[in-house]
Amino acid sequence: MILARLLEMADYRGRIFLALLAALAVLVPIANLLVPPDSFLHIGTGTVVLLGKYLTYAILALALDLVWGYCGILSLGHGAFFALGGYAMGMYLMRQIGPRGVYGHPILPDFMVFLNFTELPVTWWGFDNFLYAMLMVVLAPGLLAFVFGWLAFRSRVTGVYLSIITQALTFALLLAFFRNDMGFGGNNGLTDFKDILGFNVQAQSTRVVLFLATLLTLAAAYIFARFMVTSSFGKVLIAIRDAESRVRFLGYRVEHYKLAVFVVSAVLAGIAGALYVPQVGIINPSEFSPTNSIEAVVWVAIGGRGTLVGAALGAFVVNVLKSFFTTGSLAAYWLFVLGGLFVLVTIALPKGILGALEKLAAKRGTRS
Amino acid sequence: MEKRTNALLYLDGVNVSFDGFKALRSLTLILAAGDMRAIIGPNGAGKTTMMDVITGKTKPDSGDVLFADGSVDLTRHDEAEIAELGIGRKFQKPTVFESHTLVDNILLALAGRRDPFSALFGTRARISPQRIREVLDKVRLADKAERLAGELSHGQKQWLEIAMLLAQNPKLLLVDEPVAGMTDAETETTAELLREINRDHTVVVVEHDMHFVRALDCRVTCLHEGSVLAEGTIDAVAANERVVEVYLGR
C-alpha cells in the first residue's frame, strides 16, 4: 500500500529506473549463483563486486544531485562524506577481526599494535557493535555537514567560494587521516577485513547479499530523494537555485533549507561509502582526495543534472568506461577521456546523457 | 523606546555609508497606511540603498527605521523576518522562479508556514487553487497559469513578480523600477495595476520613467546624494529648480 503510493511518486523515467534495478536484483544473483561457471550467461563474483561498487557510486551521485542539481550548491567535497561513512564501516569490520590479526591481539587491530598503541582510542569505542557502527555511518557525515553547512550557509557563502571551501574541507580531512596518530590506520587505512555480521566478507554469497543491499539502498534513496524534490520542500530548493534572493524576500529562511538538504545529502553519501568499503575491501585516506569529489560532479554532469536518474546513470556509465580504460595499455589516457567527456557533454549535451536520450525519444515519438 | 508615530513606515535621520561613500545622508521618509509614493532621483541617489535598509538587507549606521505605527524596529530584523512582518519587495531585474510554473511561483509566495519541515510534509500543498487563480487574474496572467515562468516575456515576468508580492499579502509593497524595458502599452497597464493594488496596500515605487510616475498620480519624493531634495505633487517636484538642475539636467 505504502509502497504503491511511493512508486506513484516516480515519473516514467523513475519507473524505468526502478524496473532496471529490480531486473538486476533478480538476474545478477541467478547468473552468479545458479548458472554454472562454464556457461556464457554466468556472471563472475568479481563482476558482481564491480557492479556493487558502481551502485555505491550511483548513490553518491544521487546525493550530489540533490544539492547541486536541485539547490545549486556545487559541493566539491562530497567524497569526504562518502569516505567518513566508509571509515565508520571499516572500523566495525576491523573490530570484527578480533584476535585473528597477524599480531593476535585480542582487541587492538594490527596497525595499532604495530604503532605501539596500548589501548583502544576513544574514537574506536563501541565499533564492535554493528548498530552503533551504523549509527556512526549516519552521524559522522551528518554532523560534519551540519556544522560545516550551518557556518557556511549562515554566512551566505555561495557559488564558487562555497565550492572552494568544500574542496578545502575534504583536503583537510585527507591530510588528517594520513596521520598515524589519528588512529585510523594512517596512509594504509583499514583493510584485511574478515567478517561482516559473522559472515565471511570474501564469500560468494556475502558478496551477492552486499550487492543486493546496495541495490535496495539505491532504490530507497531514489524514492526518498524523489519524495523530497516533488514536495513543496523541493519546489523551494529549485526556487533557491533559480533566484535565491527572491526566496529570501518571500520570507523563507534559505539557510535552513540549504542546511537540511546538505545534511540529507551528506548522510546518503555516507551510507554509500559504508556499502562501498566491505565490497572493495579497503578504505584509506585517498578516498578523501579532492579529485574523487570532482569526479563525482563529472558523473552527475554527464548523466544529467537535476534528474536524479541521470546522476545514477552517469555514475554507472562513467565508471564502466573507467574500468575499461584503466586496465591495460589505455590506462595512461583515462584522465584525457574523462576530461574530454566532460567538455563534450557540456558543449553538446547540456542536459547530459539522460537529456539527450529523452530528446531522441521525443523526436521518434513525433515522427511516428 | 520606539518613537510614537502613526506612520506605517517611518524613516528618520538614516545614514548608510560604504567604505566612506555616503549612500544615505540623514534620509527621512514617512508613509501613512494606504499611501502610494513614487521615489525618483538620478543614479546613485540612494533609492535602492533605501529599499535595502527597509527590507533588512543593509543595516544603517544610524537613524530610525520603524514599521507599523513605530511598533517594529526594522533594523533589528533580517530579510525573512521583515517579509513575514508584511513588507514585500520587487527587484529591479525581474526575479521569478524560471523553472517553475506560474502556479508554483504563486504557491511559494502565498502566506503560510515557511519552515523546511512543513514544506516537506505538505501543509503548503493544501493551499487552494482558487486563491492562486485570483492572484494571477489580478495581474492578467491567468491564461498562462500552467506555463513555465521562464517562457514569459520580460514585462510578464515583472507582473508575475508583482503577483508574487500580492500573494504574500504584505502591508507595504516596495517596487523597484517596474517598467524598465516595458513597451508603452505594458507601462500603462502596470500603472493601472499598481493603482489597483494601492486600494488595499501601501505602495512605494522607485522609477525613472516620468510618464509612468505621472500615470501613478501620487506624491513624489526626489532623492539626491542620499537625502530628500524635494517632495510633493509631480508638477511641483518637476518645477523645483534644484530638481531640474540635478535630475532633469537642464
Coordinates of C-alpha atoms in Angstrom, one line a residue:
Chain A
M1 CA 0.0 0.0 0.0
I2 CA 2.6 2.5 1.1
L3 CA 5.0 1.1 -1.5
A4 CA 2.4 1.7 -4.2
R5 CA 2.0 5.3 -3.0
L6 CA 5.7 5.8 -3.1
L7 CA 6.0 4.3 -6.5
E8 CA 3.4 6.7 -7.8
M9 CA 5.9 9.5 -6.9
A10 CA 8.3 8.3 -9.6
D11 CA 7.8 9.8 -13.0
Y12 CA 8.1 7.5 -16.1
R13 CA 11.9 7.7 -16.1
G14 CA 11.9 6.8 -12.4
R15 CA 9.8 3.8 -13.1
I16 CA 12.1 2.6 -15.9
F17 CA 15.0 3.1 -13.5
L18 CA 13.3 1.1 -10.7
A19 CA 12.4 -1.6 -13.1
L20 CA 16.0 -1.8 -14.2
L21 CA 17.1 -2.1 -10.6
A22 CA 14.6 -4.8 -10.0
A23 CA 15.8 -6.7 -13.1
L24 CA 19.4 -6.5 -11.8
A25 CA 18.3 -7.7 -8.4
V26 CA 16.9 -10.9 -9.9
L27 CA 19.2 -11.6 -12.8
V28 CA 22.6 -10.9 -11.2
P29 CA 22.3 -13.3 -8.3
I30 CA 20.8 -16.0 -10.6
A31 CA 23.6 -15.6 -13.1
N32 CA 26.2 -15.7 -10.4
L33 CA 24.9 -18.4 -8.0
L34 CA 22.7 -20.7 -10.2
V35 CA 24.2 -20.6 -13.7
P36 CA 27.2 -22.9 -13.9
P37 CA 30.5 -21.2 -14.3
D38 CA 31.2 -22.6 -17.7
S39 CA 28.0 -21.1 -19.2
F40 CA 28.4 -17.8 -21.1
L41 CA 25.4 -16.5 -19.0
H42 CA 27.5 -16.8 -15.8
I43 CA 28.5 -13.6 -14.1
G44 CA 31.7 -14.0 -12.1
T45 CA 31.8 -12.9 -8.5
G46 CA 34.4 -10.2 -9.5
T47 CA 31.8 -8.7 -11.8
V48 CA 29.2 -8.7 -9.0
V49 CA 31.5 -6.8 -6.8
L50 CA 32.3 -4.4 -9.5
L51 CA 28.6 -3.8 -10.2
G52 CA 28.1 -3.3 -6.5
K53 CA 30.8 -0.7 -6.4
Y54 CA 29.2 1.2 -9.3
L55 CA 25.9 1.1 -7.4
T56 CA 27.5 2.8 -4.4
Y57 CA 28.8 5.5 -6.7
A58 CA 25.3 5.8 -8.1
I59 CA 24.1 6.6 -4.5
L60 CA 26.8 9.1 -4.1
A61 CA 25.9 10.7 -7.4
L62 CA 22.2 10.8 -6.3
A63 CA 23.2 12.6 -3.1
L64 CA 25.3 15.1 -5.0
D65 CA 22.4 15.7 -7.5
L66 CA 20.1 16.6 -4.6
V67 CA 22.3 19.5 -3.5
W68 CA 23.8 20.5 -6.9
G69 CA 21.1 19.7 -9.3
Y70 CA 18.1 20.9 -7.2
C71 CA 19.6 23.5 -4.9
G72 CA 22.5 24.8 -6.9
I73 CA 25.1 24.0 -4.2
L74 CA 28.1 22.8 -6.1
S75 CA 29.9 20.7 -3.5
L76 CA 33.4 19.7 -4.5
G77 CA 33.8 17.8 -1.2
H78 CA 31.2 15.1 -1.2
G79 CA 33.8 12.5 -1.3
A80 CA 34.6 13.4 2.3
F81 CA 31.1 12.3 3.5
F82 CA 31.4 9.1 1.4
A83 CA 34.8 8.4 3.0
L84 CA 33.6 9.1 6.6
G85 CA 30.7 6.6 6.1
G86 CA 33.3 4.3 4.7
Y87 CA 35.6 4.7 7.7
A88 CA 32.8 4.1 10.1
M89 CA 32.0 0.8 8.4
G90 CA 35.7 0.0 8.1
M91 CA 36.2 0.4 11.9
Y92 CA 33.4 -2.0 12.5
L93 CA 35.0 -4.5 10.1
M94 CA 38.4 -4.1 11.8
R95 CA 36.9 -4.8 15.2
Q96 CA 35.2 -7.9 13.8
I97 CA 38.7 -9.3 13.1
G98 CA 39.2 -9.7 16.8
P99 CA 42.2 -11.9 17.8
R100 CA 42.7 -13.2 14.3
G101 CA 45.1 -10.4 13.3
V102 CA 48.8 -11.0 12.4
Y103 CA 49.8 -9.9 15.9
G104 CA 46.9 -11.8 17.6
H105 CA 46.0 -9.0 19.9
P106 CA 42.5 -9.7 21.3
I107 CA 41.2 -6.1 20.8
L108 CA 43.7 -3.9 19.0
P109 CA 43.8 -4.0 15.2
D110 CA 47.2 -4.9 13.8
F111 CA 48.1 -1.3 12.8
M112 CA 47.6 -0.2 16.4
V113 CA 49.9 -2.9 17.7
F114 CA 52.4 -2.0 15.1
L115 CA 52.2 1.7 16.1
N116 CA 52.6 0.8 19.8
F117 CA 49.1 1.8 20.9
T118 CA 48.5 0.3 24.3
E119 CA 44.7 0.8 24.4
L120 CA 41.9 1.4 22.1
P121 CA 41.4 5.1 21.3
V122 CA 38.0 6.6 22.4
T123 CA 37.0 7.1 18.8
W124 CA 37.0 3.3 18.4
W125 CA 34.8 2.5 21.4
G126 CA 31.6 0.8 20.5
F127 CA 32.5 -0.1 17.0
D128 CA 32.4 -3.8 17.7
N129 CA 28.6 -3.3 17.8
F130 CA 27.1 -3.2 14.3
L131 CA 24.2 -1.0 15.2
Y132 CA 26.5 1.6 16.9
A133 CA 28.7 1.5 13.7
M134 CA 25.7 2.0 11.5
L135 CA 24.6 5.0 13.7
M136 CA 28.1 6.4 13.1
V137 CA 27.8 5.9 9.4
V138 CA 24.9 8.3 9.5
L139 CA 26.1 10.6 12.4
A140 CA 29.7 11.3 11.3
P141 CA 28.9 12.7 7.9
G142 CA 25.6 14.2 9.1
L143 CA 27.2 16.1 11.9
L144 CA 30.1 17.3 9.8
A145 CA 27.7 18.5 7.1
F146 CA 25.6 20.2 9.8
V147 CA 28.4 22.1 11.4
F148 CA 30.0 23.0 8.1
G149 CA 26.7 23.9 6.4
W150 CA 25.5 25.9 9.4
L151 CA 28.6 28.1 9.3
A152 CA 28.8 28.4 5.5
F153 CA 25.1 29.0 4.8
R154 CA 24.5 31.3 7.7
S155 CA 27.4 33.5 6.4
R156 CA 25.9 33.3 3.0
V157 CA 28.9 31.7 1.3
T158 CA 27.7 30.7 -2.1
G159 CA 28.8 29.8 -5.6
V160 CA 32.4 29.2 -6.4
Y161 CA 33.5 30.3 -2.8
L162 CA 31.4 27.5 -1.3
S163 CA 32.8 25.0 -3.8
I164 CA 36.4 26.0 -2.9
I165 CA 35.8 25.6 0.9
T166 CA 34.1 22.2 0.4
Q167 CA 37.2 21.3 -1.6
A168 CA 39.4 22.5 1.3
L169 CA 37.3 20.5 3.7
T170 CA 38.0 17.2 2.0
F171 CA 41.6 18.1 1.6
A172 CA 42.0 18.9 5.3
L173 CA 40.4 15.5 6.1
L174 CA 42.8 13.8 3.7
L175 CA 45.8 15.3 5.5
A176 CA 44.3 14.5 8.9
F177 CA 43.6 10.8 8.1
F178 CA 47.1 10.4 6.7
R179 CA 48.5 10.9 10.2
N180 CA 49.3 7.8 12.1
D181 CA 48.5 9.3 15.5
M182 CA 44.9 10.0 14.4
G183 CA 44.4 6.3 15.0
F184 CA 42.7 5.5 11.7
G185 CA 45.4 3.5 10.1
G186 CA 47.3 6.4 8.5
N187 CA 48.4 6.0 5.0
N188 CA 47.4 2.4 4.7
G189 CA 43.9 2.9 6.0
L190 CA 41.8 0.0 7.1
T191 CA 41.9 -3.4 5.3
D192 CA 42.3 -7.2 5.7
F193 CA 38.6 -7.4 6.7
K194 CA 37.4 -10.9 7.7
D195 CA 33.7 -10.9 8.7
I196 CA 30.6 -8.8 8.5
L197 CA 27.8 -9.8 10.9
G198 CA 29.6 -13.1 11.3
F199 CA 29.7 -13.9 7.6
N200 CA 33.0 -14.0 5.7
V201 CA 33.2 -10.9 3.5
Q202 CA 35.1 -12.8 0.9
A203 CA 32.4 -15.5 0.5
Q204 CA 30.5 -15.5 -2.8
S205 CA 27.1 -15.5 -1.0
T206 CA 28.1 -12.5 1.2
R207 CA 29.2 -10.7 -2.0
V208 CA 25.8 -11.2 -3.6
V209 CA 24.0 -10.1 -0.4
L210 CA 26.1 -6.9 -0.3
F211 CA 25.3 -6.3 -3.9
L212 CA 21.6 -6.7 -3.2
A213 CA 21.8 -4.5 -0.1
T214 CA 23.4 -1.8 -2.3
L215 CA 20.7 -2.2 -4.9
L216 CA 18.0 -1.8 -2.4
T217 CA 19.6 1.2 -0.8
L218 CA 19.9 2.9 -4.2
A219 CA 16.2 2.2 -4.9
A220 CA 15.2 3.5 -1.5
A221 CA 17.5 6.5 -1.8
Y222 CA 15.9 7.3 -5.2
I223 CA 12.4 7.1 -3.8
F224 CA 13.3 9.2 -0.8
A225 CA 15.0 11.8 -3.0
R226 CA 12.1 11.9 -5.4
F227 CA 9.7 12.4 -2.4
M228 CA 11.9 15.4 -1.3
V229 CA 12.1 17.0 -4.7
T230 CA 8.5 16.7 -5.6
S231 CA 7.2 18.1 -2.3
S232 CA 6.9 21.8 -1.6
F233 CA 10.3 21.5 0.0
G234 CA 11.8 20.5 -3.4
K235 CA 10.0 23.4 -5.0
V236 CA 11.7 25.8 -2.6
L237 CA 15.0 24.1 -3.4
I238 CA 14.6 24.8 -7.1
A239 CA 13.4 28.3 -6.3
I240 CA 16.6 28.9 -4.3
R241 CA 18.7 27.6 -7.3
D242 CA 16.9 29.9 -9.7
A243 CA 16.6 33.1 -7.6
E244 CA 17.9 32.9 -4.0
S245 CA 17.2 36.5 -3.1
R246 CA 13.6 36.2 -4.2
V247 CA 13.1 33.2 -1.9
R248 CA 14.6 35.1 1.0
F249 CA 12.5 38.2 0.4
L250 CA 9.4 36.0 0.3
G251 CA 10.2 35.2 3.9
Y252 CA 11.9 31.8 3.6
R253 CA 15.0 31.1 5.7
V254 CA 17.1 30.0 2.8
E255 CA 19.9 28.8 5.1
H256 CA 17.6 26.3 6.8
Y257 CA 16.6 24.8 3.5
K258 CA 20.2 24.6 2.3
L259 CA 21.3 23.1 5.6
A260 CA 18.5 20.5 5.5
V261 CA 19.3 19.3 2.0
F262 CA 23.0 19.4 2.6
V263 CA 22.8 17.2 5.7
V264 CA 20.4 14.7 4.0
S265 CA 22.8 14.5 1.0
A266 CA 25.8 14.0 3.2
V267 CA 24.1 11.2 5.1
L268 CA 23.2 9.5 1.8
A269 CA 26.9 9.9 0.7
G270 CA 28.0 8.3 4.0
I271 CA 25.7 5.3 3.5
A272 CA 27.1 4.9 0.0
G273 CA 30.6 4.9 1.5
A274 CA 29.6 2.3 4.1
L275 CA 28.3 0.0 1.4
Y276 CA 31.5 0.6 -0.7
V277 CA 34.0 -0.5 1.9
P278 CA 33.0 -4.2 2.6
Q279 CA 32.8 -4.7 -1.2
V280 CA 36.1 -3.1 -2.1
G281 CA 37.8 -4.5 1.0
I282 CA 39.8 -1.3 1.9
I283 CA 39.3 2.3 2.9
N284 CA 42.3 4.7 3.1
P285 CA 42.8 8.4 3.0
S286 CA 43.0 8.6 -0.8
E287 CA 39.1 8.4 -0.7
F288 CA 39.3 12.0 0.7
S289 CA 41.2 13.1 -2.3
P290 CA 39.7 16.2 -3.9
T291 CA 39.8 14.5 -7.4
N292 CA 37.3 11.9 -6.2
S293 CA 34.8 14.6 -5.3
I294 CA 35.4 16.3 -8.6
E295 CA 34.9 13.0 -10.5
A296 CA 31.5 12.6 -8.8
V297 CA 30.5 16.0 -10.0
V298 CA 31.5 14.9 -13.5
W299 CA 29.3 11.8 -13.3
V300 CA 26.3 14.0 -12.4
A301 CA 27.0 16.5 -15.2
I302 CA 27.5 13.7 -17.7
G303 CA 24.4 11.8 -16.7
G304 CA 22.1 14.8 -16.4
R305 CA 21.9 17.3 -13.6
G306 CA 18.7 17.8 -11.6
T307 CA 17.1 14.5 -12.7
L308 CA 18.2 12.0 -10.0
V309 CA 18.0 9.1 -12.5
G310 CA 20.6 10.9 -14.8
A311 CA 23.0 11.2 -11.9
A312 CA 22.9 7.5 -11.1
L313 CA 23.1 6.7 -14.8
G314 CA 26.2 9.0 -15.2
A315 CA 27.9 7.3 -12.3
F316 CA 27.4 3.9 -13.8
V317 CA 28.3 4.8 -17.4
V318 CA 31.5 6.8 -16.5
N319 CA 32.7 4.0 -14.1
V320 CA 32.1 1.3 -16.7
L321 CA 34.2 3.4 -19.1
K322 CA 36.8 4.0 -16.3
S323 CA 37.1 0.2 -15.6
F324 CA 37.6 -0.4 -19.3
F325 CA 40.2 2.4 -19.8
T326 CA 42.2 1.9 -16.7
T327 CA 43.1 -1.7 -17.4
G328 CA 45.9 -2.4 -19.8
S329 CA 47.6 -0.1 -22.2
L330 CA 44.9 2.5 -22.2
A331 CA 45.4 3.4 -18.5
A332 CA 47.5 6.5 -19.2
Y333 CA 44.7 8.0 -21.3
W334 CA 41.8 7.7 -18.8
L335 CA 42.0 11.3 -17.4
F336 CA 42.1 12.6 -21.0
V337 CA 39.0 10.5 -21.8
L338 CA 37.2 11.8 -18.6
G339 CA 38.2 15.4 -19.3
G340 CA 37.2 15.0 -23.0
L341 CA 33.8 13.5 -22.0
F342 CA 33.2 16.4 -19.6
V343 CA 33.9 19.0 -22.2
L344 CA 31.9 17.2 -24.9
V345 CA 28.9 16.8 -22.7
T346 CA 29.0 20.4 -21.5
I347 CA 29.1 21.7 -25.1
A348 CA 27.0 19.1 -26.9
L349 CA 24.6 17.7 -24.3
P350 CA 23.9 20.4 -21.7
K351 CA 21.3 18.2 -20.1
G352 CA 23.6 15.2 -20.0
I353 CA 23.0 11.7 -21.4
L354 CA 19.5 11.5 -20.0
G355 CA 18.5 14.8 -21.6
A356 CA 19.9 13.6 -25.0
L357 CA 18.1 10.2 -24.7
E358 CA 14.8 11.9 -23.9
K359 CA 15.2 14.3 -26.8
L360 CA 15.9 11.4 -29.1
A361 CA 12.8 9.6 -27.8
A362 CA 10.6 12.7 -28.2
K363 CA 11.8 13.0 -31.8
R364 CA 10.9 9.4 -32.5
G365 CA 7.6 10.0 -30.9
T366 CA 6.6 12.9 -33.1
R367 CA 7.7 11.2 -36.2
S368 CA 5.7 8.0 -35.8
Chain B
M1 CA 12.0 53.0 23.4
E2 CA 10.2 53.1 20.0
K3 CA 9.1 56.6 18.9
R4 CA 5.5 57.5 18.8
T5 CA 4.3 57.7 15.2
N6 CA 1.2 56.9 13.3
A7 CA 3.0 56.2 10.2
L8 CA 3.2 52.7 8.6
L9 CA 6.7 53.4 7.6
Y10 CA 8.9 55.9 9.3
L11 CA 12.5 56.6 8.3
D12 CA 14.3 59.4 10.1
G13 CA 17.9 60.5 10.1
V14 CA 19.1 57.4 8.3
N15 CA 22.7 57.2 7.4
V16 CA 24.5 54.5 5.4
S17 CA 28.0 54.5 4.1
F18 CA 30.0 52.0 2.2
D19 CA 33.8 52.3 2.5
G20 CA 33.5 56.0 3.2
F21 CA 30.9 56.7 0.4
K22 CA 27.8 58.1 1.9
A23 CA 24.9 56.3 0.2
L24 CA 22.3 57.8 2.5
R25 CA 22.6 61.1 4.5
S26 CA 20.0 61.6 7.2
L27 CA 17.2 60.4 5.0
T28 CA 13.7 61.0 6.1
L29 CA 10.6 59.3 4.6
I30 CA 7.2 58.9 6.2
L31 CA 4.4 56.9 4.8
A32 CA 0.9 56.6 6.1
A33 CA -1.1 53.4 5.6
G34 CA -2.8 53.4 2.2
D35 CA -0.3 55.8 0.6
M36 CA 1.3 55.5 -2.7
R37 CA 4.6 57.1 -3.1
A38 CA 6.9 57.5 -6.1
I39 CA 10.6 57.9 -5.5
I40 CA 12.7 59.5 -8.2
G41 CA 16.3 60.5 -8.4
P42 CA 19.4 60.2 -10.6
N43 CA 21.6 57.1 -10.4
G44 CA 23.4 56.9 -7.1
A45 CA 20.8 59.0 -5.3
G46 CA 20.3 56.1 -2.8
K47 CA 17.0 54.7 -4.0
T48 CA 18.0 51.1 -4.0
T49 CA 20.0 51.5 -0.7
M50 CA 16.9 52.9 0.9
M51 CA 15.0 49.7 -0.2
D52 CA 17.8 47.6 1.2
V53 CA 17.6 49.4 4.6
I54 CA 13.8 48.9 4.8
T55 CA 14.0 45.2 3.9
G56 CA 16.9 44.4 6.2
K57 CA 19.5 43.7 3.5
T58 CA 21.6 46.6 4.7
K59 CA 21.9 47.8 8.3
P60 CA 22.0 51.6 8.6
D61 CA 24.9 53.3 10.5
S62 CA 22.4 55.4 12.4
G63 CA 18.8 56.6 12.3
D64 CA 15.3 55.2 12.9
V65 CA 13.6 52.7 10.6
L66 CA 10.3 51.9 12.1
F67 CA 7.3 50.0 10.8
A68 CA 3.6 49.6 11.8
D69 CA 3.0 52.8 13.9
G70 CA 6.5 52.7 15.2
S71 CA 6.0 49.3 16.9
V72 CA 8.7 47.5 15.0
D73 CA 12.3 48.5 14.7
L74 CA 13.2 47.1 11.2
T75 CA 17.0 47.4 11.8
R76 CA 16.7 44.5 14.3
H77 CA 15.2 42.0 11.8
D78 CA 16.6 40.2 8.8
E79 CA 15.1 39.8 5.4
A80 CA 13.0 36.7 6.1
E81 CA 11.5 38.2 9.3
I82 CA 10.8 41.5 7.6
A83 CA 9.0 39.7 4.8
E84 CA 6.9 37.9 7.4
L85 CA 6.1 41.3 9.1
G86 CA 4.4 42.3 5.9
I87 CA 6.9 44.1 3.6
G88 CA 7.2 42.7 0.1
R89 CA 9.9 43.8 -2.4
K90 CA 10.2 43.6 -6.1
F91 CA 13.6 43.8 -7.6
Q92 CA 14.8 46.0 -10.4
K93 CA 15.6 43.0 -12.6
P94 CA 12.6 40.7 -12.8
T95 CA 13.3 37.8 -10.4
V96 CA 11.0 34.9 -10.7
F97 CA 11.5 31.1 -10.5
E98 CA 12.0 30.3 -14.1
S99 CA 11.8 26.6 -13.9
H100 CA 8.5 26.6 -12.0
T101 CA 5.1 27.1 -13.5
L102 CA 3.3 30.3 -12.7
V103 CA 1.0 28.4 -10.3
D104 CA 4.0 27.2 -8.4
N105 CA 5.6 30.6 -8.3
I106 CA 2.5 31.9 -6.6
L107 CA 2.1 28.9 -4.4
L108 CA 5.6 29.5 -3.0
A109 CA 4.8 33.2 -2.4
L110 CA 1.4 32.7 -0.7
A111 CA 1.3 33.4 3.0
G112 CA 1.7 30.3 5.2
R113 CA 4.3 28.3 7.1
R114 CA 7.7 28.6 5.6
D115 CA 9.9 26.2 7.5
P116 CA 11.5 23.2 5.7
F117 CA 9.6 20.6 7.8
S118 CA 6.1 21.7 6.9
A119 CA 7.3 22.2 3.3
L120 CA 8.4 18.5 3.2
F121 CA 5.3 17.1 4.8
G122 CA 2.8 19.0 2.9
T123 CA 0.9 21.8 4.7
R124 CA 1.9 24.0 1.9
A125 CA 0.4 21.8 -0.7
R126 CA -3.1 22.3 0.7
I127 CA -3.4 25.9 -0.4
S128 CA -6.4 26.3 -2.6
P129 CA -6.0 26.7 -6.3
Q130 CA -8.8 29.3 -6.2
R131 CA -6.6 31.8 -4.3
I132 CA -3.7 31.3 -6.8
R133 CA -6.1 31.9 -9.7
E134 CA -7.3 35.1 -8.1
V135 CA -3.8 36.5 -7.8
L136 CA -2.9 35.6 -11.4
D137 CA -6.2 37.1 -12.6
K138 CA -5.2 40.4 -11.0
V139 CA -2.0 40.7 -12.9
R140 CA -3.7 39.4 -16.1
L141 CA -1.7 36.2 -16.4
A142 CA -4.4 33.6 -15.5
D143 CA -4.4 32.2 -19.1
K144 CA -0.7 31.3 -18.7
A145 CA -1.1 29.6 -15.3
E146 CA 0.5 26.3 -16.3
R147 CA 3.3 27.7 -18.3
L148 CA 6.9 27.9 -17.0
A149 CA 7.8 31.3 -15.7
G150 CA 11.0 31.2 -17.9
E151 CA 8.8 31.3 -21.0
L152 CA 7.2 34.7 -20.1
S153 CA 8.2 37.9 -21.8
H154 CA 10.2 40.5 -19.8
G155 CA 7.1 42.5 -19.0
Q156 CA 5.1 39.5 -18.0
K157 CA 7.9 38.4 -15.6
Q158 CA 7.6 41.8 -13.9
W159 CA 3.9 41.3 -13.5
L160 CA 4.4 37.8 -12.2
E161 CA 6.8 39.1 -9.6
I162 CA 4.2 41.7 -8.6
A163 CA 1.7 38.9 -8.3
M164 CA 4.1 37.0 -6.0
L165 CA 4.2 40.1 -3.8
L166 CA 0.4 40.3 -3.7
A167 CA 0.3 36.6 -2.8
Q168 CA 2.4 37.4 0.3
N169 CA -0.4 39.8 1.2
P170 CA 2.0 42.4 2.6
K171 CA 1.1 45.7 4.2
L172 CA 3.7 47.5 2.3
L173 CA 5.0 46.8 -1.2
L174 CA 8.3 48.2 -2.4
V175 CA 8.5 48.1 -6.2
D176 CA 11.9 48.9 -7.8
E177 CA 11.7 50.1 -11.4
P178 CA 8.8 48.0 -12.5
V179 CA 8.5 49.4 -16.1
A180 CA 12.2 49.3 -17.1
G181 CA 12.3 47.6 -20.5
M182 CA 8.5 47.6 -21.0
T183 CA 6.6 48.7 -24.0
D184 CA 4.3 51.8 -23.7
A185 CA 1.2 49.6 -23.6
E186 CA 2.7 47.4 -20.8
T187 CA 3.8 50.5 -18.9
E188 CA 0.3 51.8 -19.0
T189 CA -1.1 48.5 -17.8
T190 CA 1.4 48.4 -15.0
A191 CA 0.4 51.9 -13.8
E192 CA -3.2 50.8 -13.8
L193 CA -2.3 47.6 -11.9
L194 CA -0.3 49.5 -9.2
R195 CA -3.2 51.9 -8.7
E196 CA -5.5 49.0 -8.3
I197 CA -3.1 47.3 -5.8
N198 CA -2.9 50.6 -3.9
R199 CA -6.6 50.3 -2.9
D200 CA -5.7 47.6 -0.4
H201 CA -1.9 48.1 0.1
T202 CA 0.6 50.8 0.7
V203 CA 3.0 51.1 -2.2
V204 CA 6.4 52.6 -2.8
V205 CA 7.6 52.8 -6.4
V206 CA 11.1 53.7 -7.5
E207 CA 11.1 54.7 -11.1
H208 CA 12.9 56.8 -13.7
D209 CA 10.2 56.9 -16.3
M210 CA 8.4 60.3 -15.7
H211 CA 5.4 59.4 -17.9
F212 CA 4.9 56.4 -15.7
V213 CA 5.3 58.4 -12.5
R214 CA 2.7 60.9 -13.8
A215 CA 0.3 58.0 -14.6
L216 CA 0.6 56.8 -11.0
D217 CA -0.8 60.1 -9.9
C218 CA 0.7 60.2 -6.4
R219 CA 3.0 62.1 -4.2
V220 CA 6.6 62.1 -5.4
T221 CA 9.9 62.2 -3.4
C222 CA 13.0 63.2 -5.2
L223 CA 16.3 61.9 -3.7
H224 CA 19.7 63.3 -4.4
E225 CA 23.0 62.1 -2.9
G226 CA 21.3 60.2 -0.3
S227 CA 18.8 62.7 1.1
V228 CA 15.4 64.2 0.1
L229 CA 15.7 67.0 -2.3
A230 CA 12.0 67.7 -2.9
E231 CA 8.7 66.2 -2.1
G232 CA 5.2 67.0 -3.4
T233 CA 3.0 66.5 -6.4
I234 CA 4.7 65.5 -9.6
D235 CA 4.1 69.0 -11.0
A236 CA 5.6 70.8 -8.0
V237 CA 8.6 68.5 -7.9
A238 CA 9.2 68.7 -11.7
A239 CA 9.1 72.5 -11.4
N240 CA 11.5 72.6 -8.5
E241 CA 14.7 74.4 -9.6
R242 CA 17.1 72.2 -7.7
V243 CA 15.4 69.1 -9.1
V244 CA 15.6 70.4 -12.6
E245 CA 19.3 71.1 -12.0
V246 CA 20.4 67.8 -10.6
Y247 CA 18.0 65.4 -12.1
L248 CA 16.4 66.6 -15.3
G249 CA 19.8 68.0 -16.2
R250 CA 18.5 71.1 -18.0

